XYZ file of C-alpha atoms in Angstrom:
561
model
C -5.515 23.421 -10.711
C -3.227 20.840 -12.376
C -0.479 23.539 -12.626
C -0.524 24.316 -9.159
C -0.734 20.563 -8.031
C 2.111 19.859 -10.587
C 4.627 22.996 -8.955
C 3.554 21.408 -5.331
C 4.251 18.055 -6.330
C 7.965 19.522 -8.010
C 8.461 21.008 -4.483
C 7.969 18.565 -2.053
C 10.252 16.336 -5.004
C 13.323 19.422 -4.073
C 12.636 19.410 -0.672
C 12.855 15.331 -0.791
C 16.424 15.676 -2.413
C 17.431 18.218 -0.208
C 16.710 16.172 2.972
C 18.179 13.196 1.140
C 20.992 14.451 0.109
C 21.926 16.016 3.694
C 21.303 12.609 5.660
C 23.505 11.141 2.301
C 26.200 13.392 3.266
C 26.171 13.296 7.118
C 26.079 9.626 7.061
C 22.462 9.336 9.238
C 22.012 5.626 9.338
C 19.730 5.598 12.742
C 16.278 4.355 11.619
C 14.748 6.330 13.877
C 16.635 9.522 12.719
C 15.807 8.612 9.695
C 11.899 8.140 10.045
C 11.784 11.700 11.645
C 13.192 12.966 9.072
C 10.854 11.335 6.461
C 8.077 11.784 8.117
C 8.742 15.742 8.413
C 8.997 15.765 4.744
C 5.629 14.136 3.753
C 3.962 16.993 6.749
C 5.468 19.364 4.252
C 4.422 17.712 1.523
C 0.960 17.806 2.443
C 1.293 21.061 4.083
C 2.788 22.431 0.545
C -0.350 23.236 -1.662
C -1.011 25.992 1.775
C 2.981 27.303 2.222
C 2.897 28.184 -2.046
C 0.354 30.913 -0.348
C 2.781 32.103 1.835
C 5.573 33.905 -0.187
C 8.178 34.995 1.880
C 11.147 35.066 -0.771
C 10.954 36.416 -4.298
C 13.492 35.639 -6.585
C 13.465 37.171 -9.835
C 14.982 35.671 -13.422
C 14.602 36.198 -16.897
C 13.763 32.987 -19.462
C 13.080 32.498 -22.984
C 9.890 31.593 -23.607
C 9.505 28.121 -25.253
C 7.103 28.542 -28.433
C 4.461 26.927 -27.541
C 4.256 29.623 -24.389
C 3.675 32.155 -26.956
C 1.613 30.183 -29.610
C -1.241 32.994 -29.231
C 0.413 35.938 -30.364
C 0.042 34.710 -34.266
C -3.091 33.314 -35.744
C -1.331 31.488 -38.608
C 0.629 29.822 -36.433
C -2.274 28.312 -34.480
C -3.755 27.081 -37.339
C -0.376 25.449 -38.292
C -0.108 23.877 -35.313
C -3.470 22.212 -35.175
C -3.080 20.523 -38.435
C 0.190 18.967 -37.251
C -1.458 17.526 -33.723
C -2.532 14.425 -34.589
C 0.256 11.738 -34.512
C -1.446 9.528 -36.736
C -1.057 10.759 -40.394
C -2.788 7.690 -41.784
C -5.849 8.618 -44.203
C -7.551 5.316 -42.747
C -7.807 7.143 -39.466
C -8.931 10.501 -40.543
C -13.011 9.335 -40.087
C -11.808 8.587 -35.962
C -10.395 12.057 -35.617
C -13.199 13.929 -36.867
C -15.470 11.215 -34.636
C -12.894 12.896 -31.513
C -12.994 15.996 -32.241
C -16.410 16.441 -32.693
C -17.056 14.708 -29.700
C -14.653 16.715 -27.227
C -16.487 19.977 -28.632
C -14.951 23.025 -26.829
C -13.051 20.945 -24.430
C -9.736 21.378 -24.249
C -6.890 18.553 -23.706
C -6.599 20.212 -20.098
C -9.733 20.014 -19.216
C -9.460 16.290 -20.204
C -6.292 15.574 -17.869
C -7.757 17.937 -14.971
C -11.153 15.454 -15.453
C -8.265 12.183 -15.472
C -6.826 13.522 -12.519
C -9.936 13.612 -10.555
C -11.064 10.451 -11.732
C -7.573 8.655 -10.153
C -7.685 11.028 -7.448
C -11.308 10.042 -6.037
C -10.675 6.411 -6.666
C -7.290 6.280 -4.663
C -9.077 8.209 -1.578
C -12.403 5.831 -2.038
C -10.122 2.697 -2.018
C -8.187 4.331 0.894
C -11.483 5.228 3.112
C -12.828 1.346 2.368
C -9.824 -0.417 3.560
C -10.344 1.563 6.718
C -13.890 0.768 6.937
C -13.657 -2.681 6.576
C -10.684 -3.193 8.771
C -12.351 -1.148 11.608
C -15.233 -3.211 11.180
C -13.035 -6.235 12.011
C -11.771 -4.386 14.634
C -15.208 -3.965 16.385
C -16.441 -7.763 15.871
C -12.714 -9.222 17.281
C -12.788 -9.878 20.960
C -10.684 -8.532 23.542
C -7.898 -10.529 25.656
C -7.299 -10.034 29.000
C -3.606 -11.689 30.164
C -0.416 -10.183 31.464
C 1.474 -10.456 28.865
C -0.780 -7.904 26.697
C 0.764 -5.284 29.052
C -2.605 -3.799 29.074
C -2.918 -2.908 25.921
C -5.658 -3.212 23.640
C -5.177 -6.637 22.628
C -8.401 -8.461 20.153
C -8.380 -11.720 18.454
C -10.086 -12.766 15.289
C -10.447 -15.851 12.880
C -10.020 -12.925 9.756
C -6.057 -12.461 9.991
C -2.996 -14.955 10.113
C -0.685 -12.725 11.512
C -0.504 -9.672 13.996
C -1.761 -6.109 13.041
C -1.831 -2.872 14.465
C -4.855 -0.413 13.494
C -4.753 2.812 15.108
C -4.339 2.029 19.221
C -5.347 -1.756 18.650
C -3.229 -5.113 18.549
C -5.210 -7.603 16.171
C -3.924 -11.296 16.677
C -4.798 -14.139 15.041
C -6.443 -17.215 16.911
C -3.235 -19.383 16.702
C -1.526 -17.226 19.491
C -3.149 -19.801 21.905
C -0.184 -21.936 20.970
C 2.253 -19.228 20.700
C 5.614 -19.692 23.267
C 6.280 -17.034 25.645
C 9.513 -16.141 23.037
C 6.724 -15.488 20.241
C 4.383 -13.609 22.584
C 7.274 -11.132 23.678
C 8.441 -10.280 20.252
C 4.698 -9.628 18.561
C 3.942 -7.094 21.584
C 7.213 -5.433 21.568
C 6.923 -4.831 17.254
C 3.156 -3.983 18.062
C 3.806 -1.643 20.980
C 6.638 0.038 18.943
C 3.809 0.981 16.240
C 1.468 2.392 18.471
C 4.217 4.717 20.401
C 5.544 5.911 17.404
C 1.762 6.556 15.869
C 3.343 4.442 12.615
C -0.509 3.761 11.961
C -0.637 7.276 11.529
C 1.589 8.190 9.588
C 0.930 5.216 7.429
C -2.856 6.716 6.361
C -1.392 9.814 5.995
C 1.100 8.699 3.396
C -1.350 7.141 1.629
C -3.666 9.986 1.232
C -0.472 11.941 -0.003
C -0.170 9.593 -2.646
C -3.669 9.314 -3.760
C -3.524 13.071 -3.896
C -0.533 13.540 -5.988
C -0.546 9.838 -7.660
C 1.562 10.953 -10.778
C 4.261 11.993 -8.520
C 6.733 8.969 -7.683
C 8.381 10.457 -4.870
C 4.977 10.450 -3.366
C 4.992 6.416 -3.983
C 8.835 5.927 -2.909
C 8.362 7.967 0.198
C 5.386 6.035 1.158
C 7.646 2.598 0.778
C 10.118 4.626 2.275
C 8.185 5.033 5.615
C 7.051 2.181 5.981
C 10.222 0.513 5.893
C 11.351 2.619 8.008
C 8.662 1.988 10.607
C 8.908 -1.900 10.469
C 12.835 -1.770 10.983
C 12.133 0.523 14.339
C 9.576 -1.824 15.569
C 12.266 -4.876 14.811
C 14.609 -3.236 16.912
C 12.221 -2.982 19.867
C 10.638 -6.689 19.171
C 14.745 -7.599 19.171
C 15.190 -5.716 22.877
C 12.334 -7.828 24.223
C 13.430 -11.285 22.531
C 17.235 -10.981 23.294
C 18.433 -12.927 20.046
C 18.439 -11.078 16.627
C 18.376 -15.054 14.933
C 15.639 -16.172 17.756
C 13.552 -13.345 16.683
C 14.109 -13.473 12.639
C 13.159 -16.843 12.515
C 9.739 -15.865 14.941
C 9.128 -13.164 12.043
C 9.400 -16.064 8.990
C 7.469 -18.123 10.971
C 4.820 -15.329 10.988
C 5.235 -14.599 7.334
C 4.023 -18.020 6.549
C 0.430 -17.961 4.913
C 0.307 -14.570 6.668
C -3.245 -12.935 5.250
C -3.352 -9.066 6.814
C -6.471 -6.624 6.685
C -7.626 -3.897 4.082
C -6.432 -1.293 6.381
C -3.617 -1.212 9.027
C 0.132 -2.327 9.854
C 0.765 -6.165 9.156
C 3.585 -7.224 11.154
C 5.563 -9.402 8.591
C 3.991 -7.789 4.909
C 5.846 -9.397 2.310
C 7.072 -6.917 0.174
C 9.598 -6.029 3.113
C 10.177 -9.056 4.561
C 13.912 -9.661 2.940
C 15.302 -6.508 3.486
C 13.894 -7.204 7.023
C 15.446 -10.384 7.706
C 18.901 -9.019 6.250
C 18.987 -5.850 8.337
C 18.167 -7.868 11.143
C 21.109 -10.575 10.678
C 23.941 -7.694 9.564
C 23.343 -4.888 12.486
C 25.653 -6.402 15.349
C 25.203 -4.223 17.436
C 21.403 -2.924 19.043
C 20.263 0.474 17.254
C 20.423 3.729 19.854
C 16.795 4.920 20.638
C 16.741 8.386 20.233
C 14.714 10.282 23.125
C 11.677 12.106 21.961
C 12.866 15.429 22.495
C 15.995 14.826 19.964
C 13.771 13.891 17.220
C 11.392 16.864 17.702
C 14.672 19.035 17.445
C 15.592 17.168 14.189
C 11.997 18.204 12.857
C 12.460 21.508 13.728
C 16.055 21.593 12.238
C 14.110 20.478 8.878
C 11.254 22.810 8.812
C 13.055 26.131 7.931
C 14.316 24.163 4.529
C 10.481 22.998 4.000
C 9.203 27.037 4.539
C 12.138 28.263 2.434
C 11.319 25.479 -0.407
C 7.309 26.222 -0.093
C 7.347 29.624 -0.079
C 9.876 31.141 -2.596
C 8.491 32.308 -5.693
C 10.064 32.572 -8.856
C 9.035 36.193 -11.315
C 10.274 35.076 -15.010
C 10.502 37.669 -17.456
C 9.998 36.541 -21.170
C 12.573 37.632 -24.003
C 11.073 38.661 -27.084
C 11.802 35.930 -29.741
C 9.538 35.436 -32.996
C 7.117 32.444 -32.663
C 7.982 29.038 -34.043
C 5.997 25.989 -34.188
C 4.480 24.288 -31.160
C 5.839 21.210 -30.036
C 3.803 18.277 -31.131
C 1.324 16.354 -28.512
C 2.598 13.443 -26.546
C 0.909 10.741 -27.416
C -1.605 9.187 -24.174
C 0.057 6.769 -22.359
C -2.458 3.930 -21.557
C -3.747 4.013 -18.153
C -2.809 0.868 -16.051
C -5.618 -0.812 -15.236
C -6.586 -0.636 -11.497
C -5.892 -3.768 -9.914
C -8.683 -5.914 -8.341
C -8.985 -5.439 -4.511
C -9.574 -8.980 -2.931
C -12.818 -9.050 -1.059
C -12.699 -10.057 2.900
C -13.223 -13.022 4.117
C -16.530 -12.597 5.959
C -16.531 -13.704 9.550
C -19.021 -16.753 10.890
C -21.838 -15.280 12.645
C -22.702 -17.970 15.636
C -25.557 -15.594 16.805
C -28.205 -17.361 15.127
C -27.539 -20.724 16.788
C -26.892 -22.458 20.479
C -22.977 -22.225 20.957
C -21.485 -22.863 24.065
C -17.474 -22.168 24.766
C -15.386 -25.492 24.446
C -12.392 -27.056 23.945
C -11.711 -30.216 21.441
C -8.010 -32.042 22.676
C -7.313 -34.327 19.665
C -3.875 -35.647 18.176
C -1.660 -32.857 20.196
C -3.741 -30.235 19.183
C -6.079 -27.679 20.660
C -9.416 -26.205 19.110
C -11.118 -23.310 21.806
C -13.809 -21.448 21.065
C -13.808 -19.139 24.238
C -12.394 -15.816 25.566
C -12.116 -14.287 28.984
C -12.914 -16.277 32.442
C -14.316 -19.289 30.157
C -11.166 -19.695 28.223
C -8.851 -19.627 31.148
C -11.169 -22.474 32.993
C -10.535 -24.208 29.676
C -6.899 -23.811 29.354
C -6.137 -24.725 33.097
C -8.526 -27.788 32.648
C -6.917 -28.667 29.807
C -3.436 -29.391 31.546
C -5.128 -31.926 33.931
C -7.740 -34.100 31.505
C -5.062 -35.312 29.032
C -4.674 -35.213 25.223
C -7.808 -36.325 24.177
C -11.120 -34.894 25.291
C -13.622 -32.411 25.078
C -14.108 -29.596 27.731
C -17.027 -27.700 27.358
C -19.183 -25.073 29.717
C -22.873 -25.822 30.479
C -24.408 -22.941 33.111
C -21.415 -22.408 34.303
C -20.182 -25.944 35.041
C -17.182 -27.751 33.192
C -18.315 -30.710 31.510
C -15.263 -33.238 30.096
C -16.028 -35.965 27.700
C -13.351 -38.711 27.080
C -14.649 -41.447 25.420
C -12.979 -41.600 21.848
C -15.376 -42.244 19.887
C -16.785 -38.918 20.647
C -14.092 -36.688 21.066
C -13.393 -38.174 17.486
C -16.537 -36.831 16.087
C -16.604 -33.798 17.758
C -13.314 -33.173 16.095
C -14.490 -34.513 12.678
C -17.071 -31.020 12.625
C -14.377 -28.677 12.476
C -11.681 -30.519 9.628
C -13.655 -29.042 6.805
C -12.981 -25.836 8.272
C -9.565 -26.588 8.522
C -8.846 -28.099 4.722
C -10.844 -24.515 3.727
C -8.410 -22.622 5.491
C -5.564 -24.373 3.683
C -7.222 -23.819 0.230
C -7.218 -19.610 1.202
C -3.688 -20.577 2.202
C -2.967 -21.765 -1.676
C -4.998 -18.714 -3.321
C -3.025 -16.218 -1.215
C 0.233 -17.516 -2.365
C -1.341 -17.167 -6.121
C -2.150 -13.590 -5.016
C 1.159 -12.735 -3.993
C 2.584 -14.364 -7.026
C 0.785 -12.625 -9.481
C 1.016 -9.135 -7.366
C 4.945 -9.256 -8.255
C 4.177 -9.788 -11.623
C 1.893 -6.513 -11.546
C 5.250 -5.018 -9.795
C 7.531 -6.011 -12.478
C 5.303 -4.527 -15.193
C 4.318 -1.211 -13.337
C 8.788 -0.816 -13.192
C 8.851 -1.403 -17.235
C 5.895 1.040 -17.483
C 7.614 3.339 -15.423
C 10.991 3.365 -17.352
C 9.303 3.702 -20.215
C 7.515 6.993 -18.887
C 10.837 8.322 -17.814
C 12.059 7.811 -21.406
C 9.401 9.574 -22.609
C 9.467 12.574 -20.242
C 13.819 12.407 -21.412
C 12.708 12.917 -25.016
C 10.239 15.334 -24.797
C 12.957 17.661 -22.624
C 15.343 17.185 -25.640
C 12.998 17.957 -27.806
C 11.805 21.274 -25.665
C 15.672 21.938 -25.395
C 16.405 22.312 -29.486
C 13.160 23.951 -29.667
C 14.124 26.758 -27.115
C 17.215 26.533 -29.198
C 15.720 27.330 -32.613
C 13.964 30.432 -30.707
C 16.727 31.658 -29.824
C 18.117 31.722 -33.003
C 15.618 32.552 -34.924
C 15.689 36.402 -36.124
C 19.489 35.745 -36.916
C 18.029 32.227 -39.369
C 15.313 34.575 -40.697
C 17.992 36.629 -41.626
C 20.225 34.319 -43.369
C 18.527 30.826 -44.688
C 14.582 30.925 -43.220
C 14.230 27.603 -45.500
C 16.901 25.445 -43.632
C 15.414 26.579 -40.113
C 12.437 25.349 -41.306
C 13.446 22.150 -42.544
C 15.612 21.131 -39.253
C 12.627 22.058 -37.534
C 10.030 19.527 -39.793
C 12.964 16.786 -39.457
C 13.303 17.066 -35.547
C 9.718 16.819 -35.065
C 9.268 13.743 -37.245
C 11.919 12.266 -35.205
C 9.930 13.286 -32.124
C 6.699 11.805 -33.426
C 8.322 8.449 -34.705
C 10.070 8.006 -31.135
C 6.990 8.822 -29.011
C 4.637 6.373 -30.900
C 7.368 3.579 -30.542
C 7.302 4.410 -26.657
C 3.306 4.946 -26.595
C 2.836 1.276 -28.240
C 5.410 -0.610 -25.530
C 3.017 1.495 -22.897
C 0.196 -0.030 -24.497
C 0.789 -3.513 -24.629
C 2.043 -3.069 -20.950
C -1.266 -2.029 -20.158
C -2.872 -4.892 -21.645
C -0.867 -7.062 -19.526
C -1.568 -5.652 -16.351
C -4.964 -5.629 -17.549
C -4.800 -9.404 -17.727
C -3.165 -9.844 -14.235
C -5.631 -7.673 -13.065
C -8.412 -9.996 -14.319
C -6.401 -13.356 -13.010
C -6.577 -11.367 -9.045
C -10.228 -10.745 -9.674
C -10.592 -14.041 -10.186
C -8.833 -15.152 -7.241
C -10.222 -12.750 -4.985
C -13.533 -13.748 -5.996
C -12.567 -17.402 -5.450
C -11.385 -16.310 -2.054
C -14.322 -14.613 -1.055
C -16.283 -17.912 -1.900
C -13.828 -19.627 0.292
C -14.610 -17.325 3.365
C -18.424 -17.920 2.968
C -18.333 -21.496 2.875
C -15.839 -21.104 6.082
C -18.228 -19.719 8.070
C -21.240 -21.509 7.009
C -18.801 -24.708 8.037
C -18.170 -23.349 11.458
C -21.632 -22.325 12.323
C -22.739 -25.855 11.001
C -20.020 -26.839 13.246
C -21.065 -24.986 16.296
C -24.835 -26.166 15.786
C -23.706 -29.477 15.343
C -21.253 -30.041 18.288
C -23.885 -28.531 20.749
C -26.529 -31.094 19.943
C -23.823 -34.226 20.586
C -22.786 -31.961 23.972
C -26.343 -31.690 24.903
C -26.452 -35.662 24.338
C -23.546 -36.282 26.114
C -24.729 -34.296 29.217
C -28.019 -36.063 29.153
C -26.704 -39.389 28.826
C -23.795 -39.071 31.984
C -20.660 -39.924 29.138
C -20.235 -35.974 30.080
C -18.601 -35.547 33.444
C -18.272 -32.627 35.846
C -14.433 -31.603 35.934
C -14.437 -28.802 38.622
């Protein structure tokens, strides 16, 4: 299983040059031209595990086997080879290998990695599927707008996001779009509409699930960053056709960025990690990017898919030259696995079913609070313009109530501030978050260039060992003791390198194990944050709806319509 995951994974790793290299050479530099093509390749890639089935080219070659191929054709040479496979030669550590290998029992070391492959497989997919689940649970509990400028779409606000996101066919925005200019509005539909009509959302899930499947693969992690840069810069360009002004609209998207908290699951319209390259693509194109019509990019994934068949289903026949056997080369010591960073929990959302709430609206110090949606919060918003800057509006059976004595509009107010200074302190943890995620980032690069110095020297070291087969019946011939001895030396070099390379991996993985503990923290401390929220604004709700009640029964609340 591993060996056929492995050749699909080195497949869809060709196919990825090949299609890079072509839109290198032909100069493609059309985003969506560019996404097509992407996105073709990870269809492939998932698609390649089925087109290895299909052989519809067979190429023969012949090889030399590399020794360890062949280990099982001599008996001594096994037993050789198994008293050289421990890397630590230390008599203090003899006790811990007997302890190991009398625990593993009849397992072998690939039975081991297929079991460590299944292990990061499941929890990749698991963390996947439960980003979805709580995101679409969001989904269901936001509540729907109805305005023109939604364009009829599928437009939902809720208090659990700080900027827009797209999940599947829906538009989440947060509830700060009541004060968002007609500029603001524009641009977040076009970007949102753009994602939706090019099913970014998608493709997106499916990228991810290509890279939970074949995690140890990094083109499966650059081409997800890959498409997903790709996807924001396309949306850009048709947020940039609605706004009219590339600056207008890049400072709309930093203004977004700001504090911006997305969802488990789904397509946050100003994610961090891109935001830069964003804002610097969007200041150097002069001129607007050409759309390309639907039926051109279908072509384009056509043009693509006889170089994904050809790639998937050609299979290679390698006939082994006889060569004597020679030692086996030495394990690779296990690179410690990087601890799996913390997800941070979701902010639960405040539950006002369990108390009298009424929809209202709190005009204090220039600002607006509303708790409303549909008829009732456009009664509140067109009352709003004619009571002044500071009142309260409220609903009682269907009648608008206005209260404008300051002393209670005041306290009224006072209710909700809590809420407010919690909001700020999620603000402050989220920025800790994101500080300590590009720390994780940083270390993950080291870890990987020390992986790709690791896969360089075993290849050299496979390379003079295919070598030394070559050559050996003519070295049996002429000094067998010198073969042997350049053999001992270059695997003692081997060892000493790997173990160097295995500790730096280690203490790596200590460190990300430390920033992992530091997010756990935080997202805990977040999560604590979102419950105390919500308990504030359902204390809130209860609270303001006995002073309304009050203020109704006394007369200080007046009729407005």
């Amino acid at each position: 299983m591993i060996a056929f995951l492995v050749e699909a994974a080195i497949r869809s790793l060709l196919l990825g040059l090949a299609v890079g290299l072509g839109l290198k050479l032909l100069q493609v530099r059309n985003p969506q031209a560019l996404m097509t093509a992407w996105t073709t390749v990870l269809a492939a890639s998932l698609a390649m595990p089925l087109l290895m089935q299909v052989v519809l080219l067979r190429l023969p070659t012949q090889v030399v086997m590399l020794p360890h191929a062949i280990l099982g054709t001599d008996p001594r040479m096994a037993a050789t080879v198994s008293a050289h496979v421990h890397l630590h030669t230390h008599s203090s550590h003899a006790s811990t290998s007997d302890w190991l290998t009398g625990l593993l029992g009849d397992w072998s070391w690939l039975d081991l990695v297929t079991i460590a492959y299944g292990l990061v497989a499941t929890v990749l997919v698991l963390r996947l599927l439960t980003g979805l689940m709580m995101t679409w649970r969001i989904v269901r509990d936001a509540r729907p707008i109805r305005a023109e400028w939604t364009r009829g779409a599928d437009v939902r606000v809720t208090a659990c996001i700080l900027a827009p996101v797209t999940f599947g066919r829906v538009i989440l925005v947060p509830i700060s779009f009541i004060g968002w200019s007609p500029a603001k509005r524009r641009a977040v539909m076009g970007h949102e509409l753009s994602h939706i009509e090019h099913h970014d959302f998608t493709i997106q899930v499916l990228s991810q699930l290509h890279s939970a499947v074949f995690w140890f693969n990094p083109f499966a992690w650059w081409l997800q960053v890959r498409l997903a840069a790709l996807a924001e810069t396309t949306s850009d360009e048709a947020a940039i056709s609605n706004v009219g002004d590339r600056v207008r609209y890049a400072e709309i998207l930093l203004d977004i960025a700001v504090g911006a908290r997305g969802v488990p699951a789904g397509i946050a319209m100003a994610r961090p990690a891109l935001l830069r390259q964003r804002i610097e693509h969007i200041l150097s194109q002069a001129a607007p990017v050409v759309a390309l019509a639907p039926r051109h990019r279908l072509l384009l994934a056509l043009a693509l898919a006889p170089a994904a068949l050809v790639i998937g289903s050609t299979s290679w026949h390698a006939k082994a030259a006889g060569v004597p056997v020679v030692l086996a080369m030495p394990a690779i010591p296990a690179i410690p696995a990087i601890p799996a960073i913390p997800s941070i929990p979701a902010i639960p959302t405040a539950s006002h079913s369990d108390g009298p709430t009424r929809p209202f609206a709190i005009l204090t110090g220039g600002h607006t609070m509303l708790s409303a949606d549909g008829d009732d919060l456009k009664r509140l918003l067109v009352a709003r313009d004619k009571v002044g800057s500071e009142a309260v509006l409220f609903l009682v059976d269907g009648k608008l109530y206005g209260i404008i004595d300051p002393i209670q509009v005041e306290q009224a107010a006072d209710l909700f501030r809590p809420e407010n200074d919690l909001a700020d302190q999620e603000r402050d943890v989220a920025e800790q978050q994101k500080e300590l995620g590009h720390e994780q980032a940083d270390l993950g690069r080291q870890q990987g260039d020390l992986g790709r110095k690791m896969g360089d020297l075993s290849r050299r070291y496979s390379e003079k060992l295919a070598q030394q087969a070559a050559g050996a019946v003519k070295a049996s011939l002429t000094d067998p003791d010198q073969a042997a001895q350049d053999r001992d030396e270059a695997k003692q070099d081997y060892k000493q390198a790997m173990s160097e390379l295995a500790q730096e991996q280690s203490e790596l993985g200590r460190e990300q194990g430390r920033l992992g503990a530091q997010q756990a923290k935080l997202g805990a401390q977040q999560e604590r944050l979102g419950r105390e929220q919500s308990r504030v604004a359902h204390d809130g709700d209860v609270k303001l709806a006995k002073l309304l009640d009050a203020a109704v029964a006394s007369g200080t609340a007046k009729l407005v319509e």
